[in-house]
Amino acid sequence: MGSVGQVTDSTQNTQILLASRPHGEPTAENFEITTSPIPEPGDGEVLLRTIYLSLDPYMRGRMSDAKSYAAPVEVGTVMEGGTVAEVVESRDPSLAVGDIVLSHLGWQAYGVQPARHVRKLDPQRAPVSTAVGVLGMPGFTAYAGLLQIGDPQPGETVVVVAAAAGPVGSTVGQIARIKGARAVGIAGGPDKVAWLEELGFDVALDHRSPTFKDDLSAAVPDGIDVYFENVGGHVWDAVLPRLNTYARVPVCGLVAGYNDTELPAGPDRSGQLMRHVLTKSLTIRGFIQNEFVKAHYKDFQAEASGWIADGSLRYKEDVVEGLDNAPEAFFGLLKGKNFGKLLIQVSDDPTR
Amino acid sequence: MGSVGQVTDSTQNTQILLASRPHGEPTAENFEITTSPIPEPGDGEVLLRTIYLSLDPYMRGRMSDAKSYAAPVEVGTVMEGGTVAEVVESRDPSLAVGDIVLSHLGWQAYGVQPARHVRKLDPQRAPVSTAVGVLGMPGFTAYAGLLQIGDPQPGETVVVVAAAAGPVGSTVGQIARIKGARAVGIAGGPDKVAWLEELGFDVALDHRSPTFKDDLSAAVPDGIDVYFENVGGHVWDAVLPRLNTYARVPVCGLVAGYNDTELPAGPDRSGQLMRHVLTKSLTIRGFIQNEFVKAHYKDFQAEASGWIADGSLRYKEDVVEGLDNAPEAFFGLLKGKNFGKLLIQVSDDPTR
């Protein structure tokens, strides 16, 4: 059990606020690190100490006020984010001091939440950090998008995953294989490619290679039946002409374009994209995992826990220590610098 | 019963061949009108006299050798197309001289087909021309695309149809209303708009109006839940930002771009399109009606016949006389000049 230092100061809270909205790539100036008194829980509430803060690409969207599926973070307020936290004070009978919970405290060291808004975790079942990773939102994004939209069929189906070494992509590829499909993973750099091979992807490709397009063609001689889109950009450009008739494209992220401030130069390829949709009877379907929670979350928890237990679903965490380092780690995430699920260790994990 | 003239010459067949592939807009030079002896049916075959030739936008695709969902017409061969024809000689016990059949003779006055490849029509049930219109491929395209992909819900759902005065679009809008949805139709020109109002569309808009975008906004105060895409171009541009979360976009045609020879000038809006897909959880789904025939064609025939009989589904035909006029009529179709289902009357209809 290592010590994480300054942010565990037990009299002061540390918070990272959205200081201004980024124009293009976010910078340190868009964030403000402040301290304030630790808040007091009211009736039915708990005071929580953040152990892990999850950093995820969707947060780039919350920094902007462009219309999206969720409201933006207001300037001057705490950046939002999923957290694994320890109960340090409880004013609700359902939770006791020392309980570890999944919560949504955002980028801060302490926070108060209604007890009914958090979910108690069982450290015996899986490491608690997985509640914001393979057994949490990223894992469920992979599970729901792949199975409900991608619907891979055993045997002939090829699943191509962009950002395959990320927490979503690595789960998509492994579930595709569990379901009997052939998984081709695409990631950036030899380390990530090597890890995909270790995970059992049938083929792993480096999208930074100068021969990437040809490598992809060689990897999918029968075309692509499911493409799990979480990146956009040049990977999508390479995939689109290789999609088969009736191919399905679940779209859960487009990180390559998150920092764009204006439309790229022409020609305008939007009509060409629609022509692919028409001539190949493609399904392109955007989604946010929330949509599937009610119908499929319980199944996911049961299935994914089983796969983790039997070794068929593996995951990797990229843990950065110290809340102060969250902005820098987040910038790296948007550039694909993380390797595995990116977590900020805000304070010690008492279960390890 | 009017006389259609030269092409009913009973000793010679008239055929329209694809003479060359168009570059951009097709012209008369891409077609060749030839005469040849009337063919002889073999065992199990019938000799057919074409009454109606259906002209449809998909034929533009068949003139090109760009990769698509169907093989192109070979240069030097008869242009393909659906036909309603009369049996003039039968060498199969299932069909008698005088029977009227749905067939696929293409752009010619006579043709031989295996009896098992044609479907006998009942002139008592509906005018035989509807077999290539509202009760045929265009009608089924509307029915299957709207109900299987668009899935309009009663009440709040708004269905927007481009090319709403065409055989597909007019059927989409009327079925949407039959299913309890609100139908907004978009067409080109005041005559078509007036006809949509006559058909009972809740709102009908002219996409040629300089105020079209504002008109559309006013017509869909609660946004658009289903957009039936068969046009593309500036109508799609106006619709896209007005789509609601979870909107469905069945795509069965993109006639506005069929003659494009190169990508339009920038900026490149393909990434923006994908961003709409992501942030609004859109479903964009290309389709060809064939995909749904096995599961839904019988239901379509039963339901659509009933709606026609009770007056809730109406249709309009735009009949051009004489096979020689097919190329010119086809050029007009690609520009939206037809008003209703475009048919070439190749020879007299004995059932009228």
Short mmCIF file of C-alpha atoms in Angstrom, two decimals, chain A residues 116-283:
data_model
loop_
_atom_site.label_atom_id
_atom_site.label_comp_id
_atom_site.label_asym_id
_atom_site.label_seq_id
_atom_site.Cartn_x
_atom_site.Cartn_y
_atom_site.Cartn_z
CA ARG A 116 -28.86 6.11 -2.90
CA HIS A 117 -26.67 7.53 -5.71
CA VAL A 118 -23.71 5.30 -4.95
CA ARG A 119 -23.26 1.56 -5.28
CA LYS A 120 -21.42 -0.50 -2.67
CA LEU A 121 -18.64 -2.65 -4.10
CA ASP A 122 -17.51 -6.08 -2.96
CA PRO A 123 -13.69 -6.11 -2.88
CA GLN A 124 -13.76 -9.92 -2.77
CA ARG A 125 -15.41 -10.13 -6.13
CA ALA A 126 -12.92 -8.12 -8.18
CA PRO A 127 -10.41 -5.33 -7.55
CA VAL A 128 -12.51 -2.25 -6.76
CA SER A 129 -10.84 -0.23 -9.54
CA THR A 130 -12.60 -2.43 -12.11
CA ALA A 131 -15.87 -0.75 -11.15
CA VAL A 132 -14.87 2.18 -13.35
CA GLY A 133 -13.15 -0.07 -15.91
CA VAL A 134 -13.82 -3.51 -17.26
CA LEU A 135 -16.76 -4.07 -14.89
CA GLY A 136 -17.98 -0.48 -15.21
CA MET A 137 -18.90 2.02 -17.86
CA PRO A 138 -16.12 1.21 -20.35
CA GLY A 139 -16.74 -2.53 -20.09
CA PHE A 140 -20.47 -2.11 -20.43
CA THR A 141 -19.99 0.20 -23.42
CA ALA A 142 -18.05 -2.60 -25.10
CA TYR A 143 -20.53 -5.30 -24.11
CA ALA A 144 -23.71 -3.46 -25.05
CA GLY A 145 -22.41 -1.87 -28.24
CA LEU A 146 -20.87 -5.06 -29.53
CA LEU A 147 -23.68 -7.44 -28.66
CA GLN A 148 -26.74 -5.22 -29.11
CA ILE A 149 -25.61 -3.32 -32.21
CA GLY A 150 -22.64 -5.17 -33.66
CA ASP A 151 -24.24 -8.58 -33.14
CA PRO A 152 -21.20 -10.60 -34.27
CA GLN A 153 -21.90 -14.07 -35.62
CA PRO A 154 -19.67 -17.06 -34.97
CA GLY A 155 -17.19 -18.01 -37.63
CA GLU A 156 -17.25 -15.72 -40.58
CA THR A 157 -17.67 -12.42 -38.79
CA VAL A 158 -14.69 -10.19 -38.42
CA VAL A 159 -14.72 -7.56 -35.75
CA VAL A 160 -12.37 -4.69 -36.14
CA VAL A 161 -11.77 -2.54 -33.15
CA ALA A 162 -10.07 0.82 -33.22
CA ALA A 163 -8.28 1.92 -30.04
CA ALA A 164 -8.16 -1.78 -29.33
CA ALA A 165 -5.75 -1.44 -26.44
CA GLY A 166 -8.07 0.92 -24.59
CA PRO A 167 -10.51 -0.29 -21.93
CA VAL A 168 -13.44 -0.37 -24.35
CA GLY A 169 -11.64 -1.74 -27.42
CA SER A 170 -9.76 -4.49 -25.59
CA THR A 171 -13.04 -5.68 -24.08
CA VAL A 172 -14.83 -5.56 -27.45
CA GLY A 173 -12.19 -7.74 -29.09
CA GLN A 174 -12.12 -10.29 -26.30
CA ILE A 175 -15.92 -10.56 -26.14
CA ALA A 176 -16.01 -10.93 -29.93
CA ARG A 177 -13.69 -13.91 -29.62
CA ILE A 178 -15.68 -15.35 -26.71
CA LYS A 179 -18.73 -15.17 -29.01
CA GLY A 180 -16.89 -17.05 -31.75
CA ALA A 181 -15.99 -14.17 -34.06
CA ARG A 182 -12.60 -13.32 -35.48
CA ALA A 183 -11.15 -10.20 -33.86
CA VAL A 184 -8.82 -7.79 -35.58
CA GLY A 185 -7.51 -5.06 -33.31
CA ILE A 186 -6.05 -1.72 -34.31
CA ALA A 187 -3.92 0.30 -31.92
CA GLY A 188 -1.10 2.83 -31.93
CA GLY A 189 2.42 1.56 -31.36
CA PRO A 190 4.23 -1.78 -31.04
CA ASP A 191 3.68 -2.18 -27.27
CA LYS A 192 -0.07 -2.01 -27.65
CA VAL A 193 0.01 -4.29 -30.67
CA ALA A 194 2.03 -6.84 -28.72
CA TRP A 195 -0.45 -6.73 -25.86
CA LEU A 196 -3.39 -7.31 -28.22
CA GLU A 197 -1.61 -10.40 -29.50
CA GLU A 198 -1.13 -11.53 -25.89
CA LEU A 199 -4.88 -11.06 -25.33
CA GLY A 200 -5.60 -13.41 -28.23
CA PHE A 201 -6.70 -11.02 -30.96
CA ASP A 202 -6.44 -12.91 -34.26
CA VAL A 203 -4.57 -10.02 -35.82
CA ALA A 204 -3.29 -6.79 -34.28
CA LEU A 205 -2.36 -3.82 -36.46
CA ASP A 206 -0.53 -0.57 -35.82
CA HIS A 207 -2.45 2.33 -37.37
CA ARG A 208 0.73 4.43 -37.28
CA SER A 209 2.47 2.09 -39.71
CA PRO A 210 2.97 3.55 -43.19
CA THR A 211 1.58 0.30 -44.59
CA PHE A 212 -1.51 0.38 -42.36
CA LYS A 213 -4.10 0.36 -45.17
CA ASP A 214 -2.46 -2.60 -46.87
CA ASP A 215 -2.01 -4.36 -43.53
CA LEU A 216 -5.71 -3.96 -42.89
CA SER A 217 -6.64 -5.30 -46.32
CA ALA A 218 -4.44 -8.33 -45.75
CA ALA A 219 -5.96 -8.88 -42.30
CA VAL A 220 -9.55 -8.92 -43.57
CA PRO A 221 -9.53 -10.88 -46.84
CA ASP A 222 -13.28 -11.47 -46.50
CA GLY A 223 -14.08 -7.90 -45.52
CA ILE A 224 -15.40 -6.52 -42.24
CA ASP A 225 -18.79 -7.40 -40.77
CA VAL A 226 -18.65 -5.38 -37.58
CA TYR A 227 -16.57 -2.29 -36.97
CA PHE A 228 -16.65 -0.96 -33.45
CA GLU A 229 -16.00 2.76 -33.88
CA ASN A 230 -14.50 4.74 -31.06
CA VAL A 231 -11.87 6.73 -32.87
CA GLY A 232 -12.83 8.11 -36.27
CA GLY A 233 -10.16 9.76 -38.38
CA HIS A 234 -7.87 7.79 -40.67
CA VAL A 235 -8.76 4.41 -39.14
CA TRP A 236 -12.40 4.91 -40.14
CA ASP A 237 -11.28 6.04 -43.61
CA ALA A 238 -9.39 2.78 -44.03
CA VAL A 239 -12.22 0.63 -42.69
CA LEU A 240 -15.16 2.12 -44.62
CA PRO A 241 -14.32 0.74 -48.09
CA ARG A 242 -13.67 -2.70 -46.55
CA LEU A 243 -17.06 -3.05 -44.86
CA ASN A 244 -19.23 -5.90 -46.13
CA THR A 245 -22.86 -5.75 -47.14
CA TYR A 246 -24.99 -5.58 -43.98
CA ALA A 247 -21.99 -4.58 -41.85
CA ARG A 248 -22.81 -2.97 -38.50
CA VAL A 249 -20.95 0.01 -37.09
CA PRO A 250 -21.65 0.80 -33.42
CA VAL A 251 -20.29 4.30 -32.79
CA CYS A 252 -19.42 5.14 -29.19
CA GLY A 253 -16.67 7.67 -29.66
CA LEU A 254 -14.75 9.72 -32.18
CA VAL A 255 -11.76 10.75 -30.14
CA ALA A 256 -9.67 11.66 -33.18
CA GLY A 257 -11.93 14.63 -33.82
CA TYR A 258 -12.68 15.79 -30.28
CA ASN A 259 -10.26 18.69 -30.47
CA ASP A 260 -11.24 19.86 -33.96
CA THR A 261 -12.22 23.50 -34.02
CA GLU A 262 -13.36 23.65 -37.61
CA LEU A 263 -14.33 21.29 -40.37
CA PRO A 264 -11.34 19.73 -42.15
CA ALA A 265 -10.52 20.79 -45.69
CA GLY A 266 -12.36 19.19 -48.59
CA PRO A 267 -13.37 17.46 -50.69
CA ASP A 268 -16.64 16.85 -48.88
CA ARG A 269 -16.84 13.11 -48.33
CA SER A 270 -20.16 13.08 -46.46
CA GLY A 271 -22.08 12.10 -49.61
CA GLN A 272 -19.60 9.32 -50.31
CA LEU A 273 -20.14 8.02 -46.78
CA MET A 274 -23.90 7.92 -47.36
CA ARG A 275 -23.30 6.15 -50.68
CA HIS A 276 -21.41 3.41 -48.83
CA VAL A 277 -24.37 3.18 -46.43
CA LEU A 278 -26.75 2.76 -49.36
CA THR A 279 -24.82 0.43 -51.63
CA LYS A 280 -23.75 -1.88 -48.81
CA SER A 281 -26.88 -1.72 -46.66
CA LEU A 282 -24.76 -0.60 -43.73
CA THR A 283 -26.04 0.11 -40.24
#
